[in-house]
Coordinates of C-alpha atoms in Angstrom, one line a residue:
M1094 CA -104.5 -64.1 -12.6
N1095 CA -106.1 -65.1 -15.9
E1096 CA -105.7 -63.6 -19.7
K1097 CA -109.3 -62.5 -19.7
C1098 CA -109.0 -60.5 -16.4
L1099 CA -105.9 -58.8 -17.4
I1100 CA -107.3 -57.7 -20.7
N1101 CA -110.3 -56.1 -19.2
M1102 CA -108.6 -54.6 -16.3
S1103 CA -110.2 -51.0 -15.4
I1104 CA -107.9 -47.9 -16.0
R1105 CA -107.7 -47.4 -12.3
H1106 CA -106.2 -51.0 -11.7
R1107 CA -103.7 -50.3 -14.7
H1108 CA -103.0 -46.9 -13.4
E1109 CA -102.0 -48.4 -9.9
R1110 CA -100.1 -51.1 -11.4
F1111 CA -98.2 -48.6 -13.4
A1112 CA -96.9 -47.3 -10.1
H1113 CA -99.4 -44.4 -10.4
Q1114 CA -98.5 -42.8 -13.8
N1115 CA -100.6 -40.0 -15.3
V1116 CA -103.7 -41.6 -16.4
K1117 CA -103.4 -40.2 -20.1
H1118 CA -99.7 -41.7 -20.4
V1119 CA -101.3 -45.2 -19.0
R1120 CA -104.2 -45.0 -21.6
D1121 CA -101.4 -43.7 -24.4
I1122 CA -99.3 -47.1 -23.5
L1123 CA -102.4 -49.4 -23.6
K1124 CA -103.4 -48.1 -26.8
S1125 CA -99.9 -48.1 -28.3
H1126 CA -99.6 -52.2 -27.7
D1127 CA -103.5 -52.5 -28.8
I1128 CA -104.3 -53.6 -25.1
S1129 CA -108.3 -53.5 -24.1
Y1130 CA -109.2 -52.0 -21.2
V1131 CA -112.3 -50.7 -19.4
D1132 CA -112.1 -46.9 -19.0
D1133 CA -113.8 -46.3 -15.5
W1134 CA -111.5 -43.2 -14.5
E1135 CA -114.2 -40.3 -15.1
N1136 CA -113.5 -37.8 -12.4
N1137 CA -111.7 -40.4 -10.2
V1138 CA -109.3 -39.1 -7.6
C1139 CA -106.9 -41.7 -6.7
E1140 CA -105.9 -41.5 -3.0
G1141 CA -102.5 -42.6 -3.0
C1142 CA -101.6 -40.2 -5.5
V1143 CA -103.3 -37.3 -3.3
Y1144 CA -101.0 -38.8 -0.4
G1145 CA -97.6 -38.9 -2.5
K1146 CA -98.1 -35.3 -3.7
Q1147 CA -99.0 -33.8 -0.1
H1148 CA -96.3 -31.8 1.4
R1149 CA -95.0 -32.5 4.6
V1150 CA -94.4 -30.1 7.3
S1151 CA -90.9 -28.5 7.0
H1152 CA -88.3 -28.7 9.8
P1153 CA -88.9 -25.8 12.3
V1154 CA -86.3 -22.9 11.8
N1155 CA -83.4 -22.8 14.5
A1156 CA -83.4 -19.4 16.0
K1157 CA -80.0 -20.2 17.6
T1158 CA -77.4 -19.3 15.2
A1159 CA -74.0 -18.0 15.9
S1160 CA -73.0 -14.4 15.6
E1161 CA -69.5 -14.9 16.6
P1162 CA -66.9 -17.8 16.4
L1163 CA -67.3 -20.5 19.1
D1164 CA -70.8 -19.1 19.7
L1165 CA -72.2 -22.6 18.4
I1166 CA -70.3 -25.7 17.5
H1167 CA -71.7 -29.1 15.7
V1168 CA -70.2 -32.3 16.8
D1169 CA -70.6 -35.2 14.9
L1170 CA -69.3 -39.2 15.7
G1171 CA -69.2 -41.3 12.6
E1172 CA -68.3 -44.4 11.6
M1173 CA -66.2 -45.3 8.4
D1174 CA -67.0 -48.2 6.2
I1175 CA -63.7 -48.8 5.8
R1176 CA -60.5 -48.5 8.2
S1177 CA -58.0 -46.0 7.1
L1178 CA -54.4 -47.0 7.0
G1179 CA -53.6 -45.9 10.5
G1180 CA -56.3 -48.0 11.7
A1181 CA -59.1 -45.3 12.4
K1182 CA -62.7 -46.8 12.2
Y1183 CA -64.5 -43.5 13.2
F1184 CA -64.5 -40.1 13.0
L1185 CA -65.1 -36.9 15.2
L1186 CA -66.2 -33.7 13.2
F1187 CA -66.3 -30.3 14.8
K1188 CA -68.0 -27.4 12.7
D1189 CA -68.2 -23.7 14.0
D1190 CA -71.7 -22.3 13.0
F1191 CA -70.2 -19.1 12.3
T1192 CA -67.2 -19.4 10.4
H1193 CA -67.9 -22.9 9.0
Y1194 CA -64.5 -24.1 9.9
K1195 CA -64.5 -28.0 10.2
T1196 CA -61.8 -30.0 12.2
V1197 CA -61.7 -33.8 11.9
Y1198 CA -60.4 -36.3 14.4
F1199 CA -60.0 -39.9 13.2
L1200 CA -60.4 -42.3 15.9
K1201 CA -59.7 -46.0 16.4
S1202 CA -62.5 -46.6 18.8
K1203 CA -65.2 -44.5 20.1
D1204 CA -63.7 -44.3 23.6
E1205 CA -61.3 -41.8 22.4
A1206 CA -63.9 -39.2 21.6
I1207 CA -63.7 -37.3 25.0
S1208 CA -60.1 -36.9 24.9
K1209 CA -60.4 -35.5 21.5
L1210 CA -63.4 -33.1 22.5
R1211 CA -61.3 -31.8 25.1
L1212 CA -58.2 -31.3 22.8
Y1213 CA -60.4 -29.4 20.3
V1214 CA -61.7 -27.2 23.2
K1215 CA -58.5 -26.2 24.3
L1216 CA -57.2 -25.6 20.5
V1217 CA -59.9 -23.5 19.8
E1218 CA -60.3 -21.7 23.1
N1219 CA -56.8 -20.6 22.9
Q1220 CA -56.9 -19.8 19.1
F1221 CA -60.0 -17.2 19.4
G1222 CA -59.5 -16.2 23.1
R1223 CA -63.2 -17.0 24.0
T1224 CA -64.7 -20.2 25.4
I1225 CA -67.4 -22.3 23.5
K1226 CA -70.9 -21.2 24.3
M1227 CA -72.9 -24.2 23.0
L1228 CA -72.2 -27.7 21.6
R1229 CA -74.6 -29.0 19.5
S1230 CA -75.2 -32.7 18.6
D1231 CA -77.5 -35.4 17.0
H1232 CA -77.5 -37.3 20.0
R1233 CA -77.2 -40.8 18.3
D1234 CA -74.4 -43.1 18.7

């Protein structure tokens, strides 16, 4: 792009080039640096700004919440960036929705998850004298 084109660039183009800054701010910057521009903004509506300021639909409220321990258990299998001193690469996290108590098991491989799940179920069901009603996961690997 040649210099003449840059000097006479419209305020709309400058607004876009300045990452959709407020037009008044763009004018102030250009004036402070003695840069000429074509002021073609009058009652202009920037479509990019309109889309950027739109609100997204919020997540639906989940009616299923726990009223007692073990009504709902959240489970997550995650991968760690660095292996632990014991050689674990993964973790299995259980969180009781009612008490917010968390239990973590560290795994060397993902195939250990089933045995740790069984261990956790035995542990908490014996501890509370009740059975787990629901396990919730994000269904990702």
